Short mmCIF file of C-alpha atoms and ligand atoms in Angstrom, two decimals:
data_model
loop_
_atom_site.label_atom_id
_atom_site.label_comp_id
_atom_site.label_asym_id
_atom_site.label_seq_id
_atom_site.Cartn_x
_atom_site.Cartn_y
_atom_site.Cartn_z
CA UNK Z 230 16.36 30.93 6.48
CA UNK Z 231 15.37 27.63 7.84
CA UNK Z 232 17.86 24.74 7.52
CA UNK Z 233 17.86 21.12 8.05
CA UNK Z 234 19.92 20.84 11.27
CA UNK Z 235 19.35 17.19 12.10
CA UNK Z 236 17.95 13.83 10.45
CA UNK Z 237 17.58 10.77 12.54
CA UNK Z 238 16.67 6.99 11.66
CA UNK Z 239 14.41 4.91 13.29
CA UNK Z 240 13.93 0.91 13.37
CA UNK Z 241 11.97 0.05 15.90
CA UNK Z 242 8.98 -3.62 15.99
CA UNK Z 243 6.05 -2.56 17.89
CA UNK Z 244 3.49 -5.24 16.63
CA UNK Z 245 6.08 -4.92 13.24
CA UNK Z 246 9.43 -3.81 11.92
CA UNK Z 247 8.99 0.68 10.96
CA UNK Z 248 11.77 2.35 9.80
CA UNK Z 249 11.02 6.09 10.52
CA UNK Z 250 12.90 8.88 9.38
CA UNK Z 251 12.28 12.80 11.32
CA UNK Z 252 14.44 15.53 10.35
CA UNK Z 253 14.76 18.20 12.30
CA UNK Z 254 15.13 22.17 11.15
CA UNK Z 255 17.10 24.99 13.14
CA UNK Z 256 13.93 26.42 14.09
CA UNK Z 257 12.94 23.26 15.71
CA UNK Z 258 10.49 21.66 13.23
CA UNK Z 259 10.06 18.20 13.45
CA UNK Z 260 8.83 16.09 10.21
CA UNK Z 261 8.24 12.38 9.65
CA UNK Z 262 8.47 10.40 7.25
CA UNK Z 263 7.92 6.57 6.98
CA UNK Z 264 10.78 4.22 5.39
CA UNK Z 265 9.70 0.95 5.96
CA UNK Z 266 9.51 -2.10 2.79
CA UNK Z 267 8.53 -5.26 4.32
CA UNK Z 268 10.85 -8.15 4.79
CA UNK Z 269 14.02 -5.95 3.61
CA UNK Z 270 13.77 -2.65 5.72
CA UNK Z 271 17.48 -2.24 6.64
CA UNK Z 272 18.55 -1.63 3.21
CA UNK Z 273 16.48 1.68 3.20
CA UNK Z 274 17.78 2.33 6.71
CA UNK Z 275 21.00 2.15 5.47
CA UNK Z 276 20.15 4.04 2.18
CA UNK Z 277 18.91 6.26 4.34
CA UNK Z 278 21.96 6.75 7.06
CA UNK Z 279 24.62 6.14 4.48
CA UNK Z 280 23.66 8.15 1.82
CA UNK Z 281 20.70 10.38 2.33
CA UNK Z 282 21.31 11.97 5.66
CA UNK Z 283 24.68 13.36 5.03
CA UNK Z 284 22.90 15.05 1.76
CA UNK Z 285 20.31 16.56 3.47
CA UNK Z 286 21.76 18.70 6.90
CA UNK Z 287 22.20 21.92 5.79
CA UNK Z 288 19.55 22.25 3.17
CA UNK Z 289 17.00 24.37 3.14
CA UNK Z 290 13.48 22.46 3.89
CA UNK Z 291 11.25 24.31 2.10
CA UNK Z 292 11.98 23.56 -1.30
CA UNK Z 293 10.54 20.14 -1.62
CA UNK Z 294 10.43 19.62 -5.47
CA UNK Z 295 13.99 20.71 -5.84
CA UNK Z 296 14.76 18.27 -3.59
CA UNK Z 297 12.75 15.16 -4.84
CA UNK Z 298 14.99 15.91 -8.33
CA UNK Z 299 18.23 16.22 -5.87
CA UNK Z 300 17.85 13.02 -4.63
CA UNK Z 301 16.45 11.27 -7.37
CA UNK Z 302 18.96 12.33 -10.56
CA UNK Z 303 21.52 12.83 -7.99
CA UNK Z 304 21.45 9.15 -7.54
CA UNK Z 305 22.35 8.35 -11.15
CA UNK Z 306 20.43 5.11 -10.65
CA UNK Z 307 17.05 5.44 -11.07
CA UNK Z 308 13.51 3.63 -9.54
CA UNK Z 309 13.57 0.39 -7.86
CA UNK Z 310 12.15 0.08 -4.20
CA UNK Z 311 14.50 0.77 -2.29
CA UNK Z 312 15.66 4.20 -3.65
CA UNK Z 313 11.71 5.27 -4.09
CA UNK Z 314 10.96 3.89 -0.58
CA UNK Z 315 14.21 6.01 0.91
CA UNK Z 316 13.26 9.36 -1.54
CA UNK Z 317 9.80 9.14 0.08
CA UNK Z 318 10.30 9.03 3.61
CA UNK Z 319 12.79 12.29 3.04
CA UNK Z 320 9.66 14.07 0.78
CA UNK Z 321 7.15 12.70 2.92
CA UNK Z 322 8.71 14.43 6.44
CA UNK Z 323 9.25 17.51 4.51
CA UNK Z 324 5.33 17.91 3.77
CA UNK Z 325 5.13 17.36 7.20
CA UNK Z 326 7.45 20.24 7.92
CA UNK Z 327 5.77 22.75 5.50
CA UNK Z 328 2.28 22.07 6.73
CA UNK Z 329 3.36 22.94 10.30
CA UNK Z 330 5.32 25.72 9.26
CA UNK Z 331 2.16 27.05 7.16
CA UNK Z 332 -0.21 26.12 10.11
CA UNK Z 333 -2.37 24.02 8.03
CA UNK Z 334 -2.71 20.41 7.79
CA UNK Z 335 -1.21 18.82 4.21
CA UNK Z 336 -4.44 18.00 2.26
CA UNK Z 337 -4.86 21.94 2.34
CA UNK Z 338 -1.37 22.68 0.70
CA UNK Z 339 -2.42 20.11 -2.08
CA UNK Z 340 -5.09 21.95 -2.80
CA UNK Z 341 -7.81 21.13 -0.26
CA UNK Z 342 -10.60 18.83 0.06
CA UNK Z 343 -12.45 17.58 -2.99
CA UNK Z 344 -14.55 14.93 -0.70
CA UNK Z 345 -16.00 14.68 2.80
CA UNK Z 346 -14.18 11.41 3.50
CA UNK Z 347 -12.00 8.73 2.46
CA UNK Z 348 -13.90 5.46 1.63
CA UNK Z 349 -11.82 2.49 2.75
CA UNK Z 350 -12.03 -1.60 2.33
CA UNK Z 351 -10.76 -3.86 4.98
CA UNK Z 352 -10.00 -7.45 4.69
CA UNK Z 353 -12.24 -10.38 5.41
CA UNK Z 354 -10.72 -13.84 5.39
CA UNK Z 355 -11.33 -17.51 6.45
CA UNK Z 356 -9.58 -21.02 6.26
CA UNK Z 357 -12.84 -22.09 4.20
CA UNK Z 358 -15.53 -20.50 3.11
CA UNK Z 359 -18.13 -20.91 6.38
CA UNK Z 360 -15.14 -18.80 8.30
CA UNK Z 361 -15.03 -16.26 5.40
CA UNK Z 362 -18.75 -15.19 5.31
CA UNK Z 363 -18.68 -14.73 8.79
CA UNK Z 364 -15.95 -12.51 8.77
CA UNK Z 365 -17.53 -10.91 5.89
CA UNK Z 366 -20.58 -10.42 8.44
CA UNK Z 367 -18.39 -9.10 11.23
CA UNK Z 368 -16.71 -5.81 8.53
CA UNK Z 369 -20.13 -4.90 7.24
CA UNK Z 370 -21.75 -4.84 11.22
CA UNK Z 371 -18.53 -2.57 11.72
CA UNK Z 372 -20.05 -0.04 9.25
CA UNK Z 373 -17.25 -0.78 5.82
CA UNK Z 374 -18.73 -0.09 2.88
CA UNK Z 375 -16.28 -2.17 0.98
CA UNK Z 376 -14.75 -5.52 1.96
CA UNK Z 377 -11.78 -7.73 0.52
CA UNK Z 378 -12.79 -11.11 0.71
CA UNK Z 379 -9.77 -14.32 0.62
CA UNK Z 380 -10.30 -17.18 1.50
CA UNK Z 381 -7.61 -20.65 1.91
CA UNK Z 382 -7.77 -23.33 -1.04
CA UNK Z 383 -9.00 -26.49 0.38
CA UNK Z 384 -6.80 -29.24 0.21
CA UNK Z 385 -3.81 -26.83 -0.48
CA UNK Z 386 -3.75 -24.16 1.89
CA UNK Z 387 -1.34 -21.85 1.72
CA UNK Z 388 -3.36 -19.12 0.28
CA UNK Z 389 -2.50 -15.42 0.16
CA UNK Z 390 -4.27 -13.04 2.59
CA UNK Z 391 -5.91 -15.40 5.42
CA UNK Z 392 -5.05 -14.20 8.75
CA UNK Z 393 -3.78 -16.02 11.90
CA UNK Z 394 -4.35 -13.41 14.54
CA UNK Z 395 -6.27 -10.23 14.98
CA UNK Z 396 -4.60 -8.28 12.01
CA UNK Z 397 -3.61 -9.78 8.64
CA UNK Z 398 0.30 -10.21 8.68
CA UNK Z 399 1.93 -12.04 6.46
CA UNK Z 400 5.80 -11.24 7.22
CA UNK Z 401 5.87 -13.69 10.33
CA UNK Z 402 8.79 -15.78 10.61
CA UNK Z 403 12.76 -15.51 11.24
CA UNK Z 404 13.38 -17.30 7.75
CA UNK Z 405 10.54 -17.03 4.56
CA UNK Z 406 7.66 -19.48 5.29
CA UNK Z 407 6.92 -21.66 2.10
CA UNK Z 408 3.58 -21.75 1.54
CA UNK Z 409 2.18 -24.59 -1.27
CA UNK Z 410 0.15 -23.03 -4.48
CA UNK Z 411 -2.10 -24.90 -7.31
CA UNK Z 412 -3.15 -22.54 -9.50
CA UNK Z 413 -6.18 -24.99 -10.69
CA UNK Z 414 -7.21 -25.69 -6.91
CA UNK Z 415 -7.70 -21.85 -6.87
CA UNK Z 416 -9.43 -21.13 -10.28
CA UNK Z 417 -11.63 -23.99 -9.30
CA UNK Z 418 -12.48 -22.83 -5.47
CA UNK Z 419 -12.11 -19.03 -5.36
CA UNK Z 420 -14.79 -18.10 -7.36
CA UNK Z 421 -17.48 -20.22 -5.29
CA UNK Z 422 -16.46 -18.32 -2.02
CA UNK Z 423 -17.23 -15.14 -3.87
CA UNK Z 424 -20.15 -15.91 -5.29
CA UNK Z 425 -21.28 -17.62 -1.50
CA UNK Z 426 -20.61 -13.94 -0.48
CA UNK Z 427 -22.69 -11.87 -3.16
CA UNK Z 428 -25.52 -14.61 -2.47
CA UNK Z 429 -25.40 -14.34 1.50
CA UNK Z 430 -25.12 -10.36 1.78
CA UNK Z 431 -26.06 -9.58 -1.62
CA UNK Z 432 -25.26 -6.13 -3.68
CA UNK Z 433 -25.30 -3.37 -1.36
CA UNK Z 434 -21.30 -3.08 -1.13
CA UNK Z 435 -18.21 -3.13 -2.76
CA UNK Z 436 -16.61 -6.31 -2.63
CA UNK Z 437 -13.13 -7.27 -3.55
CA UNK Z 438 -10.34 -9.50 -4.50
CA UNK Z 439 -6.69 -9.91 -4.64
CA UNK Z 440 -5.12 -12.51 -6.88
CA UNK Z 441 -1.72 -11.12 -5.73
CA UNK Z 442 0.02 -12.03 -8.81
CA UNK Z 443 -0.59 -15.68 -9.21
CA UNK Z 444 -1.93 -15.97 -12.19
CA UNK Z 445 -1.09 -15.85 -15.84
CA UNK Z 446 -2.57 -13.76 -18.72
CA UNK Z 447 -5.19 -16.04 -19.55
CA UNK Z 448 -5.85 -17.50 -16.56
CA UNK Z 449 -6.30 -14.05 -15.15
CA UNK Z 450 -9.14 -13.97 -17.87
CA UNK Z 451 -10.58 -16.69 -17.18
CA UNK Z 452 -10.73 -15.63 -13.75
CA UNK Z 453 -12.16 -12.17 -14.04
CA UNK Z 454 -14.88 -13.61 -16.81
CA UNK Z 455 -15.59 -16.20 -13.71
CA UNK Z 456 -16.44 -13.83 -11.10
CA UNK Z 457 -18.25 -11.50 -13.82
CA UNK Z 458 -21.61 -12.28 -11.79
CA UNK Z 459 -20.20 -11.05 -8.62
CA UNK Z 460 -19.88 -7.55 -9.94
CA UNK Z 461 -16.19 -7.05 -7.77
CA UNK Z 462 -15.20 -3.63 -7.11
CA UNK Z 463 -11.85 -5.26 -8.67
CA UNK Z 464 -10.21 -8.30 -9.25
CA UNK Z 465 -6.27 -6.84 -7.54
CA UNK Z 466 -2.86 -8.13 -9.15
CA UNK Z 467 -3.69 -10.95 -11.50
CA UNK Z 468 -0.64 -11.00 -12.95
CA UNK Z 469 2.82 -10.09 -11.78
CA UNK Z 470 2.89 -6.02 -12.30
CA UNK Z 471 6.22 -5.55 -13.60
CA UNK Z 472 4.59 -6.69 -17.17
CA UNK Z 473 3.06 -4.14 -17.99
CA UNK Z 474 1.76 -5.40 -21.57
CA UNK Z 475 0.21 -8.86 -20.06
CA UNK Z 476 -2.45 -6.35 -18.92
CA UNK Z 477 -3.92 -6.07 -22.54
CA UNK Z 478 -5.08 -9.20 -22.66
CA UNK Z 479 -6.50 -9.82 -19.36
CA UNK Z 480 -8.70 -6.08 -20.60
CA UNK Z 481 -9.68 -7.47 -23.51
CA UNK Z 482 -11.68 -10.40 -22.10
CA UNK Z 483 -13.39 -9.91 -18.90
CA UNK Z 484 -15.58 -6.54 -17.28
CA UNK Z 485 -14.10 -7.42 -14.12
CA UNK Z 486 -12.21 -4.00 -12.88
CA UNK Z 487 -8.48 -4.10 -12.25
CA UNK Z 488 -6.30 -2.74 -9.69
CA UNK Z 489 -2.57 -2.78 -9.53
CA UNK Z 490 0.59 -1.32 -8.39
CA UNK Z 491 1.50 -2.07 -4.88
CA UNK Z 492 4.99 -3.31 -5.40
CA UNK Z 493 5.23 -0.50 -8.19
CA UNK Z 494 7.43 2.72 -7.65
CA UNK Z 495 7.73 4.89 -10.09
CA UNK Z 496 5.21 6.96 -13.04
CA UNK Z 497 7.62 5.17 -15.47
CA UNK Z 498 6.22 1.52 -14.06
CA UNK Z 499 2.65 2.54 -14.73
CA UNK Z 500 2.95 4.60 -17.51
CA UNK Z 501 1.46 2.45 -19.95
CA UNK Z 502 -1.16 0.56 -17.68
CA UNK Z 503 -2.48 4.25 -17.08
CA UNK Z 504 -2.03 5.58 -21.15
CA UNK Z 505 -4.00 2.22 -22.71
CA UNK Z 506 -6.12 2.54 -20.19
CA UNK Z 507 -5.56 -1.06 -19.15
CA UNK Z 508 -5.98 -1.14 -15.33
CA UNK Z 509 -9.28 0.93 -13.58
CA UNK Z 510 -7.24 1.70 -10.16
CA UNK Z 511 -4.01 2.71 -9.52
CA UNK Z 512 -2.30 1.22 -6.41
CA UNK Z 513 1.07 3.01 -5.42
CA UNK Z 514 1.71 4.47 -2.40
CA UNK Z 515 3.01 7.66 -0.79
CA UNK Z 516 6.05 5.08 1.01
CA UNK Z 517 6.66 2.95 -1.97
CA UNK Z 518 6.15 5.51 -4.86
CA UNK Z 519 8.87 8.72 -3.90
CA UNK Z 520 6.45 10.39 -1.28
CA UNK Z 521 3.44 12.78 -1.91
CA UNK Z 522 5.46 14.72 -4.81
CA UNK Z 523 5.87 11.81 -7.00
CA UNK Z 524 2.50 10.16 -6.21
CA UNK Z 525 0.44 13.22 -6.59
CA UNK Z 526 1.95 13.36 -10.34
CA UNK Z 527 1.19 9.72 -10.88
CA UNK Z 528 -2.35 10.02 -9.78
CA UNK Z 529 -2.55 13.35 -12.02
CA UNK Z 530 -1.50 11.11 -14.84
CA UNK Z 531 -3.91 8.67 -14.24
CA UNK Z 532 -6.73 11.36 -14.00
CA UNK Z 533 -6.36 11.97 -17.32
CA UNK Z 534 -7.16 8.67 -18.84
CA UNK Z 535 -10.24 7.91 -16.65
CA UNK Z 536 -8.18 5.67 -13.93
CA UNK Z 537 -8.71 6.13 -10.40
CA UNK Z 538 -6.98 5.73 -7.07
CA UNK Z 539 -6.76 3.42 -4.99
CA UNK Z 540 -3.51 3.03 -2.38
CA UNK Z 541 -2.34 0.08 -0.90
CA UNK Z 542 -2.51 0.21 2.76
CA UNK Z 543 -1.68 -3.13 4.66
CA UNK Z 544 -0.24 -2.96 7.98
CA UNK Z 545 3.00 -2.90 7.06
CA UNK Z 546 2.24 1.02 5.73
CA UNK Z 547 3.34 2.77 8.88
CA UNK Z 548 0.41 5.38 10.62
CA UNK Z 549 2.86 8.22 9.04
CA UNK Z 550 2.27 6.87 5.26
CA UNK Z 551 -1.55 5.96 6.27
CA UNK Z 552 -1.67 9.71 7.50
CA UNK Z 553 -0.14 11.05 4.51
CA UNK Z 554 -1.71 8.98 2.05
CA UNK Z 555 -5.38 9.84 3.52
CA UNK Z 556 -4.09 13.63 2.96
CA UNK Z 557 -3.98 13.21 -0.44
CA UNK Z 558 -6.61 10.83 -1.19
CA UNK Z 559 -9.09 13.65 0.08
CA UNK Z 560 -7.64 16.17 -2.31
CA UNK Z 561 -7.52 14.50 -5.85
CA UNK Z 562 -10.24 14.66 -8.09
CA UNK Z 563 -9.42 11.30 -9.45
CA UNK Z 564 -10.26 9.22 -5.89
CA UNK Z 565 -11.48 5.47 -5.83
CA UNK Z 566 -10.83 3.90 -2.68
CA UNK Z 567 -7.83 3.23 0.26
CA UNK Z 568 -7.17 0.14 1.68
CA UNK Z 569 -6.89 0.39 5.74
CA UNK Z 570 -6.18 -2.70 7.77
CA UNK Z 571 -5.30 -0.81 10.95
CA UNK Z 572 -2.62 -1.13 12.79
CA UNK Z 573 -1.95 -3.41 16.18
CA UNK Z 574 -2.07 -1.88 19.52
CA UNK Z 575 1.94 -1.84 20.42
CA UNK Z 576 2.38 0.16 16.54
CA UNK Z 577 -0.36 2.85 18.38
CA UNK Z 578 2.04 3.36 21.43
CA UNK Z 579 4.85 4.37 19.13
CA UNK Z 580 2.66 6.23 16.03
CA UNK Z 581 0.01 8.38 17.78
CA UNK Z 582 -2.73 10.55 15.97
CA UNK Z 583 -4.10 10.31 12.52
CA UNK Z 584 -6.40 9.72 10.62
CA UNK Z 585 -10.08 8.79 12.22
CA UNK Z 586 -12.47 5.98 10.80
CA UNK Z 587 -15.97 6.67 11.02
CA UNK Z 588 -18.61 5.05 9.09
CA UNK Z 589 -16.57 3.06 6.61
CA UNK Z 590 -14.75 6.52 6.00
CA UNK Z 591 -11.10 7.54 7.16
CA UNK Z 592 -10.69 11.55 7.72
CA UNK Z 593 -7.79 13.28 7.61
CA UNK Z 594 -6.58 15.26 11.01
CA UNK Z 595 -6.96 19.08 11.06
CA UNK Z 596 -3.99 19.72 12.79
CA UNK Z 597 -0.82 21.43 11.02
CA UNK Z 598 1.30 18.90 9.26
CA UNK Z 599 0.72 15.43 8.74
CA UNK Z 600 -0.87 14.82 12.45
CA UNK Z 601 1.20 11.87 13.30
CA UNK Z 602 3.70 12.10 16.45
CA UNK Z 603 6.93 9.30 16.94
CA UNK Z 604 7.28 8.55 20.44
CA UNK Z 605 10.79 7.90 20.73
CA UNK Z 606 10.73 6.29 24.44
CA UNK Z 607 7.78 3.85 23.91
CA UNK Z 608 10.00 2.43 20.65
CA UNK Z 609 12.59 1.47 22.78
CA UNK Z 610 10.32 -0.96 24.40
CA UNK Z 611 10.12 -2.68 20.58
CA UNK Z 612 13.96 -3.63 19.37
CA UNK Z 613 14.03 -4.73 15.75
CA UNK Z 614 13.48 -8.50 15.09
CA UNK Z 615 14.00 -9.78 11.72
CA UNK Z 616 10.80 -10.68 9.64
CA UNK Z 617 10.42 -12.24 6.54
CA UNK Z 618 7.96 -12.37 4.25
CA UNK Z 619 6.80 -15.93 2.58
CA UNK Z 620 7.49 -17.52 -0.49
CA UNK Z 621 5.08 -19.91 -2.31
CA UNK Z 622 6.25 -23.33 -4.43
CA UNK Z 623 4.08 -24.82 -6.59
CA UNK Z 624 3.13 -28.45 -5.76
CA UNK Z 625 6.03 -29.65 -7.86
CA UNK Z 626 8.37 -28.16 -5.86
CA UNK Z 627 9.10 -25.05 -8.28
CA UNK Z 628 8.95 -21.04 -6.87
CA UNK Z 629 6.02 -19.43 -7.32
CA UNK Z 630 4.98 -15.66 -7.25
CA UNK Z 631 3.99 -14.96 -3.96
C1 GCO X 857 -2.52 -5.97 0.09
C2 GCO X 857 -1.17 -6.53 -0.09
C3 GCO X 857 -0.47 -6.95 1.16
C4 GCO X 857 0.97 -7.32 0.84
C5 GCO X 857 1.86 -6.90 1.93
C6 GCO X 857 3.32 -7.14 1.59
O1 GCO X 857 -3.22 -5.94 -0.90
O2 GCO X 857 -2.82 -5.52 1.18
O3 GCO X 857 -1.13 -7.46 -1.13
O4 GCO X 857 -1.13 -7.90 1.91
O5 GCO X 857 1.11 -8.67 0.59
O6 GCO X 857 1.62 -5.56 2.21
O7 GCO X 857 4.14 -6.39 2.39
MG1 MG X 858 -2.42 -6.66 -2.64
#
């Protein structure tokens, strides 16, 4: 029988910070799995080295569920990311492992394709609105059929998702940049840019919005009733996620779809967004939710109640959890979108292969496994540097949800 003979921990910056777990069996299979949570990736690493690795060498990598309950009761304490990010890199490299060991690429072990392709939004943004339509323009000449549109608060600044360079990336600075917020400056502003965008390129795509938690119940409401008109494909985090409940509200007021669970990690944090039918889309990840065991039974739950999927997938998802997650988007019945942002060119020299874009559409590679490779030597070229992400303050000083 196969064993695990070796498991080896990567942190490496090319572009970003990756942590990158492979293990290694005795007949020479390599898996990968991605490890990294942005801003506080060496407490997986270390989750990872210190606790995980010395659990693993010796086990027999085929029996992937067994382990996913090994790791996860084993640990006594339960959820939280940091544990879910660590279980999934482990789970995730194992898929990786049985789908070369089976000779066929993962999407057919979960039961093979329901769909041709993955549809995927990028992000359009702009320090005022003139900036953001034009960057609206430049996604939709690229072929997207669905585009994220943010654009910075006049006056204020500071707003979530505006980028800087070529690629969206927030985590940029040795300590937390502190970025001002006024939640009336946005209620006031953010709907006109969305509205400028339905009006300049019209209906024919999906457009979409992320509050990213800065808002409260009601405002949230007011919000979604706001941008009614603009028919988004979803209004994304309008409230911090770990309150469940605020969500009933927010549905009982506005058409606008909803989208959450990025920063969520288990079924148990979802459970009764998903059950009362309170959010449309379902946004955990293979990295941040316990790997493809423990999403594929969160997106199963969600199935039943009508919601649908719909992964996070900024930059800071490594190519291995873009791969993976792309492997199982194409399989579920219950599919409603992926986010893709790419990935810079010094994060291709490490990560190469996976999944393609073509016409809006990511596909998932045919080749055994998961399809991504680690190149070792070029991550040398990348030591880690310390990132963090920011933090907002309200004008009066006080923290904000960022
Ligand atoms: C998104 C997210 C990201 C996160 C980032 C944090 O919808 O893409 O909100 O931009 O802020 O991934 O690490
Ligand atoms: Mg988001």
């Amino acid at each position: 029988m196969s064993r695990i003979e070796r498991a080896e921990v990567f942190v490496a910056s090319p572009g970003r910070t990756f942590v990158t777990l492979r293990i290694t069996t005795s007949d020479g299979v390599v898996g990968l799995g991605d490890a990294t949570l942005n801003g506080r990736e060496l407490a997986v690493a270390s989750y990872l080295r210190d606790h995980l690795v010395p659990l693993l060498i010796g086990k027999d990598p085929a029996r992937i569920e067994d382990m996913w309950q090994y790791l996860y009761r084993g640990a006594y304490w339960r959820r939280g990311p940091v544990t879910m990010t660590a279980i999934a890199a482990v789970d995730t490299a194992l898929w990786d492992i049985k789908g070369k060991v089976a000779g066929l690429p993962v999407y057919q072990l979960l039961g093979g394709r329901s769909r041709d392709g993955v549809l995927v939004y990028s992000h359009a943004s702009g320090r005022d609105t003139a900036e953001l339509l034009d960057d609206v323009e430049r996604f939709l000449s690229l072929g997207y059929e669905a585009v994220r549109a943010q654009a910075a608060v006049p006056e204020v600044g500071g707003t979530y998702g505006v980028r800087k360079g070529k690629l969206y990336e927030p985590a940029a600075a040795a300590l937390p940049d502190e970025q001002p917020w006024d939640t009336e400056a946005y209620l006031n502003f953010a709907p006109t840019y969305l509205e400028a965008v339905r009006e300049r390129f019209g209906f024919g795509f999906h457009l979409l919005h992320d509050v990213h938690h800065r808002l409260t119940p009601l405002e949230a409401a007011r919000f979604g009733k706001a941008v009614e008109p603009c028919r988004l494909f979803w209004m994304e985090d309008p409230t911090p996620a770990e309150n469940q409940e605020a969500f009933r509200l927010i549905r009982q007021h506005t058409t606008t779809p909803i989208a959450t669970g990025e920063v969520l990690n288990s079924i148990w944090d979802v459970q009764t967004l998903i059950t009362e039918q309170l959010i449309d889309y379902v946004r955990t990840t293979v990295v941040h939710a316990g790997g493809l065991t423990h999403l594929r039974r969160i997106f199963d739950l969600a199935a039943l109640y009508g919601v649908r999927t719909g992964s996070h997938g900024a930059t800071d998802l490594s190519p291995v959890s873009m791969a993976a997650a792309v492997h199982l988007d194409v399989a579920v019945p219950n599919f409603g979108i992926q986010e893709y942002m790419g990935h810079a060119d010094e994060t291709l020299e490490v990560f190469r292969g996976g999944p393609t874009l073509a016409d809006g559409m990511l596909h998932p590679t045919e080749v055994p496994g998961l399809g991504v490779e680690y190149d070792e030597k070029a991550a040398e070229r990348f030591p880690y540097q310390a990132r963090y992400l920011p933090v907002a303050r309200r004008l009066d000083g006080s923290v904000h949800d960022w």
